[in-house]
CSV table of C-alpha atoms in Angstrom, one decimal:
chain,number,residue,atom,x,y,z
C,1,GLY,CA,103.0,111.1,96.1
C,2,ILE,CA,106.4,109.4,97.7
C,3,THR,CA,108.0,109.9,100.7
C,4,GLY,CA,111.6,108.7,102.3
C,5,ASN,CA,112.7,105.5,100.3
C,6,GLU,CA,110.0,105.0,98.5
C,7,PHE,CA,109.8,105.1,94.3
C,8,TRP,CA,107.9,104.2,91.4
C,9,VAL,CA,107.7,101.1,90.4
C,10,LYS,CA,106.1,99.5,86.8
C,11,ALA,CA,103.5,96.4,88.0
C,12,TYR,CA,102.1,95.9,84.4
C,13,GLY,CA,103.3,96.8,81.0
C,14,ASN,CA,106.9,94.6,80.9
C,15,THR,CA,104.9,93.4,78.1
C,16,PHE,CA,101.5,93.1,76.1
C,17,ASN,CA,99.3,89.8,76.7
C,18,LYS,CA,96.0,90.0,74.0
C,19,SER,CA,94.8,87.5,77.4
C,20,ASP,CA,95.3,90.1,79.7
C,21,TYR,CA,91.5,91.6,78.4
C,22,VAL,CA,88.0,91.0,78.2
C,23,LEU,CA,86.9,92.9,74.8
C,24,SER,CA,83.6,93.3,73.4
C,25,ASN,CA,83.4,95.2,69.8
C,26,SER,CA,87.1,95.8,70.1
C,27,GLU,CA,89.7,94.0,68.8
C,28,VAL,CA,94.2,93.6,70.6
C,29,ASN,CA,96.9,93.0,68.2
C,30,GLU,CA,100.6,92.0,69.4
C,31,SER,CA,101.3,95.4,70.3
C,32,SER,CA,98.1,97.5,70.6
C,33,ILE,CA,94.3,97.6,71.5
C,34,ILE,CA,91.9,98.9,68.2
C,35,LEU,CA,88.5,100.5,69.3
C,36,ASN,CA,86.9,101.2,66.4
C,37,GLN,CA,83.1,100.5,66.7
C,38,ALA,CA,80.8,102.9,69.5
C,39,GLY,CA,80.5,101.0,72.0
C,40,GLY,CA,83.3,98.8,71.6
C,41,TYR,CA,85.3,98.5,75.3
C,42,ALA,CA,88.6,96.5,76.0
C,43,ALA,CA,89.1,96.0,79.8
C,44,LEU,CA,92.6,95.0,81.4
C,45,ASN,CA,91.2,91.8,83.3
C,46,LYS,CA,93.8,92.9,86.6
C,47,LYS,CA,91.8,93.9,89.8
C,48,TYR,CA,93.7,96.7,91.5
C,49,TRP,CA,92.9,98.1,95.0
C,50,SER,CA,96.0,100.5,95.9
C,51,ASP,CA,95.3,104.0,96.7
C,52,ARG,CA,98.5,105.4,95.0
C,53,ARG,CA,98.7,104.6,91.8
C,54,ILE,CA,99.2,105.3,88.1
C,55,HIS,CA,97.7,104.1,84.7
C,56,ARG,CA,99.4,104.8,81.7
C,57,PHE,CA,98.7,104.2,78.3
C,58,ILE,CA,99.4,106.0,74.5
C,59,VAL,CA,96.4,106.3,72.3
C,60,THR,CA,96.6,107.4,68.7
C,61,PRO,CA,92.8,108.9,67.5
C,62,THR,CA,92.3,107.4,64.0
C,63,SER,CA,89.3,109.6,63.9
C,64,LEU,CA,88.6,112.5,66.6
C,65,GLY,CA,85.8,111.7,68.9
C,66,GLU,CA,85.1,110.5,72.5
C,67,LEU,CA,87.2,107.8,74.3
C,68,LYS,CA,86.4,107.2,78.1
C,69,VAL,CA,88.2,105.8,80.7
C,70,ASN,CA,86.0,103.7,83.7
C,71,MET,CA,88.2,102.3,86.1
C,72,ALA,CA,85.2,99.8,86.5
C,73,GLN,CA,84.1,97.8,90.5
C,74,ASN,CA,84.0,94.2,89.1
C,75,THR,CA,84.2,92.6,85.8
C,76,SER,CA,80.2,91.6,85.4
C,77,ASN,CA,78.9,95.5,84.6
C,78,LEU,CA,82.7,97.3,83.2
C,79,LEU,CA,80.7,100.0,81.8
C,80,PHE,CA,79.1,101.2,84.9
C,81,SER,CA,80.3,104.3,86.3
C,82,ASP,CA,77.4,105.6,89.0
C,83,MET,CA,79.2,108.8,89.9
C,84,THR,CA,77.8,107.9,93.8
C,85,VAL,CA,78.3,104.6,94.2
C,86,GLY,CA,79.0,103.9,98.1
C,87,GLY,CA,78.7,107.3,98.9
C,88,CYS,CA,82.3,107.6,96.4
C,89,TRP,CA,83.1,108.9,93.4
C,90,THR,CA,83.4,106.3,91.2
C,91,SER,CA,86.4,106.1,88.5
C,92,GLU,CA,85.4,108.1,85.1
C,93,PHE,CA,87.6,109.7,83.2
C,94,ARG,CA,86.5,111.2,79.5
C,95,ILE,CA,88.5,112.6,76.8
C,96,ASP,CA,86.5,114.5,74.4
C,97,MET,CA,88.6,115.6,71.2
C,98,ASN,CA,86.6,116.9,68.9
C,99,ASN,CA,85.8,119.8,71.9
C,100,ASN,CA,89.1,120.0,73.4
C,101,LYS,CA,87.3,119.1,76.9
C,102,ILE,CA,88.6,116.7,79.5
C,103,TYR,CA,86.3,115.2,82.2
C,104,ILE,CA,87.3,113.7,85.8
C,105,GLY,CA,83.9,112.3,86.8
C,106,LYS,CA,81.0,114.9,86.3
C,107,GLN,CA,84.0,118.1,86.7
C,108,GLU,CA,84.6,119.7,83.5
C,109,PHE,CA,88.3,120.7,81.9
C,110,ASP,CA,89.5,122.8,79.6
C,111,SER,CA,92.4,121.1,77.5
C,112,ASN,CA,96.0,123.1,76.9
C,113,ILE,CA,96.2,121.1,73.7
C,114,SER,CA,94.4,120.7,70.8
C,115,PHE,CA,93.9,117.2,69.7
C,116,VAL,CA,94.7,116.1,65.8
C,117,GLN,CA,93.9,113.0,64.1
C,118,GLY,CA,96.7,110.6,63.7
C,119,ARG,CA,99.2,112.0,66.7
C,120,LYS,CA,99.9,110.1,69.4
C,121,TYR,CA,98.9,111.1,72.8
C,122,ILE,CA,100.6,109.8,76.0
C,123,VAL,CA,97.5,109.8,79.1
C,124,GLU,CA,98.5,109.3,83.0
C,125,LEU,CA,96.0,109.0,85.0
C,126,LYS,CA,97.3,108.8,88.7
C,127,TYR,CA,95.1,109.0,92.0
C,128,ILE,CA,96.5,109.5,95.7
C,129,ARG,CA,93.9,109.0,97.8
C,130,ARG,CA,90.7,110.4,96.7
C,131,ILE,CA,92.7,112.9,94.8
C,132,PHE,CA,92.6,112.2,90.8
C,133,TYR,CA,95.4,113.8,88.2
C,134,VAL,CA,95.1,113.3,84.7
C,135,THR,CA,97.7,114.2,82.3
C,136,VAL,CA,97.6,114.3,78.3
C,137,THR,CA,100.9,115.2,76.4
C,138,ASP,CA,100.9,115.7,72.8
C,139,PHE,CA,103.9,112.6,71.9
C,140,LEU,CA,105.1,115.5,69.0
C,141,THR,CA,105.2,118.5,70.9
C,142,GLY,CA,105.5,118.0,74.2
C,143,GLU,CA,102.5,120.5,75.3
C,144,GLU,CA,100.8,118.8,78.0
C,145,THR,CA,97.4,119.3,79.7
C,146,GLU,CA,96.9,118.8,83.5
C,147,CYS,CA,93.7,118.6,84.9
C,148,THR,CA,93.2,117.7,89.0
C,149,LEU,CA,90.1,116.8,90.9
C,150,ASP,CA,90.3,116.8,94.6
C,151,THR,CA,87.1,114.9,95.9
C,152,SER,CA,87.8,115.3,99.5
C,153,ALA,CA,86.4,118.6,98.9
C,154,SER,CA,82.9,117.0,98.7
C,155,ASN,CA,80.8,114.4,100.2
C,156,GLN,CA,81.8,112.2,97.7
C,157,ASN,CA,84.8,110.8,98.2
C,158,GLY,CA,87.0,109.7,95.1
C,159,ALA,CA,87.5,106.2,95.1
C,160,PHE,CA,89.8,104.8,92.3
C,161,LYS,CA,88.6,101.4,91.5
C,162,CYS,CA,89.4,98.2,90.4
C,163,TYR,CA,89.6,97.3,86.6
C,164,LEU,CA,90.8,99.3,83.9
C,165,THR,CA,88.3,99.9,80.8
C,166,PHE,CA,88.4,102.0,77.9
C,167,GLU,CA,85.3,102.6,76.1
C,168,ASN,CA,84.9,104.0,73.1
C,169,ILE,CA,81.9,106.7,72.6
C,170,SER,CA,82.5,107.7,69.4
C,171,GLY,CA,85.7,107.8,67.1
C,172,SER,CA,88.5,105.6,67.2
C,173,TYR,CA,91.5,104.8,68.8
C,174,THR,CA,94.8,103.2,68.9
C,175,ILE,CA,95.8,102.8,72.1
C,176,GLU,CA,99.7,100.7,73.4
C,177,GLN,CA,101.9,101.2,76.0
C,178,VAL,CA,99.4,100.1,78.5
C,179,GLU,CA,101.2,100.0,81.7
C,180,THR,CA,100.2,100.4,85.7
C,181,TYR,CA,102.8,101.9,89.1
C,182,LEU,CA,102.3,101.4,92.2
C,183,VAL,CA,104.6,103.2,95.3
C,184,SER,CA,107.2,100.6,96.3
C,185,GLY,CA,109.2,100.4,99.5
C,186,VAL,CA,106.6,100.9,101.8
C,187,LEU,CA,106.8,100.3,105.5
C,188,LEU,CA,103.3,99.4,105.6
C,189,ILE,CA,100.3,97.9,103.6
C,190,LEU,CA,96.9,98.8,105.3
C,191,PHE,CA,95.1,95.9,103.6
C,192,GLY,CA,91.0,95.4,104.1
C,193,ASP,CA,87.4,96.4,103.0
C,194,SER,CA,85.3,99.3,103.1
C,195,VAL,CA,86.0,100.2,106.5
C,196,THR,CA,89.3,100.1,106.0
C,197,GLU,CA,89.2,101.6,102.2
C,198,SER,CA,89.6,105.8,102.1
C,199,CYS,CA,86.9,107.1,100.9
C,200,GLY,CA,83.3,108.3,101.0
C,201,ARG,CA,81.6,107.3,104.4
C,202,VAL,CA,83.8,109.5,106.6
C,203,GLY,CA,86.0,112.9,105.9
C,204,LYS,CA,88.9,113.4,104.9
C,205,GLY,CA,91.7,112.1,107.1
C,206,GLU,CA,89.4,110.0,109.6
C,207,ASN,CA,89.2,107.0,108.1
C,208,TYR,CA,91.3,104.6,111.1
C,209,SER,CA,93.8,104.0,108.0
C,210,GLU,CA,94.2,108.0,106.8
C,211,ILE,CA,94.7,108.3,110.8
C,212,ILE,CA,97.6,105.2,110.5
C,213,ALA,CA,99.1,106.8,107.8
C,214,GLU,CA,99.2,110.5,108.7
C,215,LYS,CA,101.7,108.8,111.6
C,216,TYR,CA,103.8,106.7,109.6
C,217,GLY,CA,103.7,108.3,106.0
C,218,SER,CA,105.1,105.6,104.5
C,219,VAL,CA,101.5,103.3,103.8
C,220,THR,CA,99.6,102.4,101.1
C,221,ILE,CA,96.0,101.4,101.5
C,222,VAL,CA,94.9,98.7,99.7
C,223,ALA,CA,91.4,98.2,100.1
C,224,GLN,CA,88.1,98.4,98.3
C,225,GLY,CA,84.1,97.8,99.5
C,226,ALA,CA,82.1,94.6,99.5
C,227,ALA,CA,85.8,92.6,98.9
C,228,GLY,CA,86.2,89.2,100.6
C,229,GLN,CA,89.1,87.3,101.5
C,230,GLY,CA,88.8,85.9,97.9
C,231,SER,CA,90.1,88.5,96.7
C,232,TRP,CA,93.7,88.0,99.0
C,233,SER,CA,95.9,85.9,96.3
C,234,GLU,CA,94.8,88.1,92.9
C,235,ILE,CA,95.6,91.2,94.8
C,236,PHE,CA,98.9,90.2,96.6
C,237,GLU,CA,99.9,88.6,92.9
C,238,ASN,CA,99.0,92.2,91.1
C,239,GLU,CA,99.9,94.9,93.9
C,240,ILE,CA,101.4,93.6,97.3
C,241,LYS,CA,104.2,92.1,96.2
C,242,TYR,CA,105.8,95.1,93.5
C,243,ILE,CA,104.4,97.1,96.6
C,244,LYS,CA,107.3,95.2,98.6
C,245,PRO,CA,106.5,97.0,101.9
C,246,LYS,CA,108.0,95.5,105.2
C,247,TYR,CA,104.8,95.4,107.2
C,248,CYS,CA,101.2,94.3,105.9
C,249,SER,CA,98.3,94.7,108.1
C,250,TRP,CA,95.2,92.0,107.2
C,251,HIS,CA,92.0,93.8,108.2
C,252,MET,CA,89.0,91.7,106.9
C,253,GLY,CA,86.4,89.7,107.8
C,254,LEU,CA,83.2,91.6,106.7
C,255,ASN,CA,81.9,90.2,103.5
C,256,GLY,CA,81.7,86.8,104.0
C,257,GLY,CA,83.9,86.0,106.7
C,258,PHE,CA,87.1,84.0,106.4
C,259,SER,CA,88.6,80.9,106.8
C,260,LYS,CA,91.4,79.5,108.8
C,261,GLU,CA,93.3,78.0,106.0
C,262,GLN,CA,93.0,81.7,104.3
C,263,ILE,CA,94.7,83.4,106.8
C,264,GLU,CA,97.9,80.6,107.2
C,265,GLN,CA,97.9,81.4,102.8
C,266,VAL,CA,98.3,85.5,103.6
C,267,ILE,CA,101.0,84.3,106.2
C,268,THR,CA,102.5,82.0,104.0
C,269,ASP,CA,102.6,84.4,101.2
C,270,CYS,CA,103.6,87.2,103.1
C,271,GLU,CA,106.5,85.0,104.2
C,272,GLY,CA,107.5,84.1,101.2
C,273,ALA,CA,107.7,88.0,100.0
C,274,ASP,CA,109.8,89.1,103.0
C,275,ILE,CA,107.2,90.9,104.5
C,276,ILE,CA,106.1,90.9,107.9
C,277,PRO,CA,102.1,90.2,108.4
C,278,ILE,CA,100.0,91.8,111.1
C,279,ILE,CA,96.4,89.9,111.5
C,280,ASN,CA,93.9,92.6,113.4
C,281,HIS,CA,90.6,91.6,115.1
C,282,VAL,CA,87.6,92.1,113.5
C,283,ILE,CA,85.8,95.1,114.7
C,284,SER,CA,82.6,94.7,117.2
C,285,TYR,CA,80.0,94.0,115.3
C,286,ILE,CA,76.5,91.4,114.4
C,287,THR,CA,74.3,91.3,112.3
C,288,PRO,CA,70.7,90.2,113.1
C,289,ASN,CA,70.6,87.2,110.5
C,290,SER,CA,74.0,86.3,112.1
C,291,SER,CA,76.1,86.4,108.7
C,292,VAL,CA,78.7,88.7,110.7
C,293,LEU,CA,79.8,87.5,114.0
C,294,SER,CA,82.8,88.8,114.9
C,295,HIS,CA,83.3,87.0,117.7
C,296,THR,CA,83.6,83.8,115.7
C,297,LEU,CA,86.2,85.3,113.7
C,298,ASN,CA,88.1,86.6,116.1
C,299,ALA,CA,88.2,83.0,117.7
C,300,ILE,CA,90.0,82.5,114.6
C,301,ILE,CA,92.5,84.9,114.5
C,302,ASP,CA,93.2,84.2,118.6
C,303,GLU,CA,94.5,81.0,117.3
C,304,ILE,CA,96.8,81.9,114.7
C,305,TRP,CA,98.1,84.7,117.2
C,306,ALA,CA,98.9,81.6,119.4
C,307,GLU,CA,100.3,79.4,116.7
C,308,LYS,CA,101.8,81.6,114.1
C,309,GLY,CA,102.2,84.8,116.0
C,310,TYR,CA,102.5,88.2,114.4
C,311,ARG,CA,99.7,90.2,115.8
C,312,GLY,CA,97.6,93.2,114.9
C,313,TYR,CA,94.9,94.8,117.2
C,314,TYR,CA,92.1,94.6,118.7
C,315,GLY,CA,89.4,96.0,116.6
C,316,ASP,CA,86.6,94.3,118.3
C,317,ILE,CA,87.9,95.7,121.8
C,318,ALA,CA,88.3,99.3,120.3
C,319,THR,CA,84.8,99.2,118.7
C,320,ALA,CA,82.7,97.4,121.7
C,321,LYS,CA,80.6,99.4,124.4
C,322,ASN,CA,82.9,100.6,127.2
C,323,ASN,CA,85.6,98.7,125.4
C,324,ASN,CA,83.7,95.1,126.7
C,325,ILE,CA,83.0,92.5,124.3
C,326,ASN,CA,80.8,91.2,126.6
C,327,ASP,CA,78.7,93.6,127.4
C,328,LYS,CA,75.9,92.7,124.7
C,329,THR,CA,73.4,95.6,126.0
C,330,ASN,CA,73.2,97.5,122.2
C,331,TYR,CA,71.4,96.3,119.6
C,332,SER,CA,72.1,96.2,115.8
C,333,ALA,CA,69.4,96.0,113.4
C,334,ARG,CA,68.3,95.4,109.8
C,335,ASN,CA,64.6,95.8,108.0
C,336,SER,CA,63.2,92.7,108.2
C,337,THR,CA,62.8,90.4,105.0
C,338,GLU,CA,59.7,88.1,106.8
C,339,VAL,CA,57.5,91.4,108.3
C,340,SER,CA,57.4,94.7,105.8
C,341,GLY,CA,57.3,97.2,108.5
C,342,ALA,CA,59.2,95.2,111.2
C,343,PHE,CA,62.8,95.0,111.9
C,344,ASP,CA,64.8,92.3,112.7
C,345,ILE,CA,66.9,92.9,115.5
C,346,VAL,CA,70.2,91.7,117.8
C,347,LYS,CA,71.8,92.1,121.1
C,348,THR,CA,75.4,93.4,119.8
C,349,SER,CA,78.4,94.5,122.4
C,350,ALA,CA,79.1,97.4,119.3
C,351,SER,CA,79.2,100.8,121.1
C,352,TYR,CA,76.7,103.3,119.9
C,353,ASP,CA,80.3,106.3,119.9
C,354,ALA,CA,81.8,104.3,116.9
C,355,PHE,CA,78.5,103.5,114.8
C,356,TYR,CA,76.2,105.2,112.8
C,357,THR,CA,72.7,104.5,114.4
C,358,TYR,CA,69.3,104.7,114.0
C,359,THR,CA,66.1,104.8,116.6
C,360,ILE,CA,63.5,102.5,116.1
C,361,PRO,CA,60.1,105.1,116.8
C,362,ALA,CA,57.7,103.5,119.8
C,363,GLY,CA,55.0,101.5,117.8
C,364,LYS,CA,56.8,99.6,115.4
C,365,THR,CA,57.0,96.0,115.7
C,366,VAL,CA,60.9,94.7,116.4
C,367,ILE,CA,61.5,90.7,115.8
C,368,GLU,CA,64.1,88.6,118.5
C,369,ASN,CA,65.3,85.6,118.3
C,370,GLY,CA,62.2,84.8,116.2
C,371,GLU,CA,59.8,86.5,119.1
C,372,GLN,CA,57.5,89.7,117.7
C,373,ARG,CA,57.3,92.2,119.9
C,374,VAL,CA,55.7,96.4,119.5
C,375,LEU,CA,58.3,98.7,120.9
C,376,ASP,CA,56.7,100.6,123.6
C,377,THR,CA,59.0,103.3,124.0
C,378,PRO,CA,62.2,104.2,120.9
C,379,LEU,CA,65.0,102.0,120.7
C,380,GLU,CA,68.4,103.3,119.4
C,381,VAL,CA,70.6,100.3,116.9
C,382,ILE,CA,73.2,100.4,115.2
C,383,MET,CA,71.9,99.7,111.3
C,384,ASN,CA,75.5,100.1,109.2
C,385,ILE,CA,78.4,98.5,109.9
C,386,HIS,CA,80.9,100.9,108.7
C,387,PRO,CA,81.5,103.3,111.7
C,388,LYS,CA,81.3,107.0,112.1
C,389,ALA,CA,84.5,109.3,112.1
C,390,GLU,CA,84.5,108.4,116.4
C,391,GLY,CA,84.6,104.7,115.6
C,392,HIS,CA,87.5,105.6,113.1
C,393,ARG,CA,89.3,107.5,115.6
C,394,MET,CA,88.8,105.0,118.5
C,395,MET,CA,89.8,102.0,116.3
C,396,ALA,CA,93.7,104.3,115.0
C,397,GLU,CA,94.2,105.1,118.7
C,398,ARG,CA,94.0,100.8,119.6
C,399,TYR,CA,96.0,99.8,117.0
C,400,PHE,CA,98.6,102.3,117.9
C,401,LEU,CA,98.7,100.9,121.3
C,402,ASP,CA,98.8,97.4,120.2
C,403,VAL,CA,100.8,97.6,117.1
C,404,LYS,CA,104.5,98.6,117.6
C,405,LEU,CA,106.4,99.3,114.0
C-alpha cells in the first residue's frame, strides 16, 4: 500500500489512555480493554479518515464467542453498521471464534487457524482505497489467516469510517496494544468531504481524487462523507501531522460552508507543520434552499488567494455549464417541504454534464423564488450534489491545469 519514500508510522498506541475510550458495559484498566458482557463495547474516541490506514490490536478470548470490530461513522451511534450507508460498505469486521469464521461486511471467510481460549491473537485491519484486508495471527504458533475483500468490484464500494469500536457479541475478551498506523512521507493529501472521499458514488478510479492519486502516486485521500470544516483540527491532530505530506489540498464547503477564519486556521496549521496548503474553489452548485452557495464561498477563497496565496484549482469553473460560472440557465431542485409532490427549483451554473440529473415531468408543480407554476413541458434538473464520473473527470482535468506540484 505504499510507494517510493513512503513508510508506515504509528499514529496512536505509544501509550494506553483510559480517557481515549467511550465505554458501555465494558472496562478499561492501565493497559487493556475488558469486554465481559454481551452487548458491551469500547470505542476509541479518535476520528480517522485516511484511505490508507491500519488498525492493529491483540485480543485474548477468556471465553470463546463472537467479537465485532466496527468503524463507526459517528459517536452518536457507535454500533450502527448498515452495510449500504451512502452507497458505501461501512466497515464491520467479525471474528466468530466458535466456528472459525471471519467476516468483512457481509462476506464470510474460513479461518486457517483455530481459536483457543486464553491464547493471544494479533488482529490487523488494513484499508487501502476500497480494499479491506484482515490478518489474524496466533501469537503462540505464528500461524495466520488472511482475508481480502475488494469492494470496488461491486456497486457498493468500501468506506473505512471514523471510530474504531470493539463490541462483544458473545464470549468475553481482553484487548491490548491498540494501535493505528498511517502512511507517512507522502507527496499530497487530498482533504475533503464526500466529493473527495474515494468510495461508492462513482466507479473505482473515476473519482477526481483517485484520478489525481493515479497521476501522482504518493497520495493519501483524507475525506469523509457529510463532513464539515469543523472536523479539520481533529483530523489534523490525529492524521495529517503524522502523514506529513509536502502538500495538503483542501476541498471543503458543501456541508455547512466555512468562514475565512477557518481557512486561515488551515493555512496556519499547515505552515506550522511545514506543509504547503492548496486551497481550492468549491464546485459549482447551488441548492434551492440556499444552504450551499458556491459563489459566496468562493468569494472567501478569492480573498484568501489574494492575501495568502496557496492558490488551488477552480472547482466551480470545472463543473459549470460551458465552464462559465455566470451562465445560470440550468436548474437544481429538491423535493419541496412546503407543497407535497412539488419541487423547489433554482437556477444554477452547474453543468448537466457534471452532475446527476432528473427530469421533472410535465404537469408537476415547481416553486421558484416563492412563485408556483405547473410545468407545461418536462424540466431537467440536478438533484444530487455529487458529481457523476464525467464531472469528476472535468474536475481532475481542471486540477491538473491549475495546480502544479
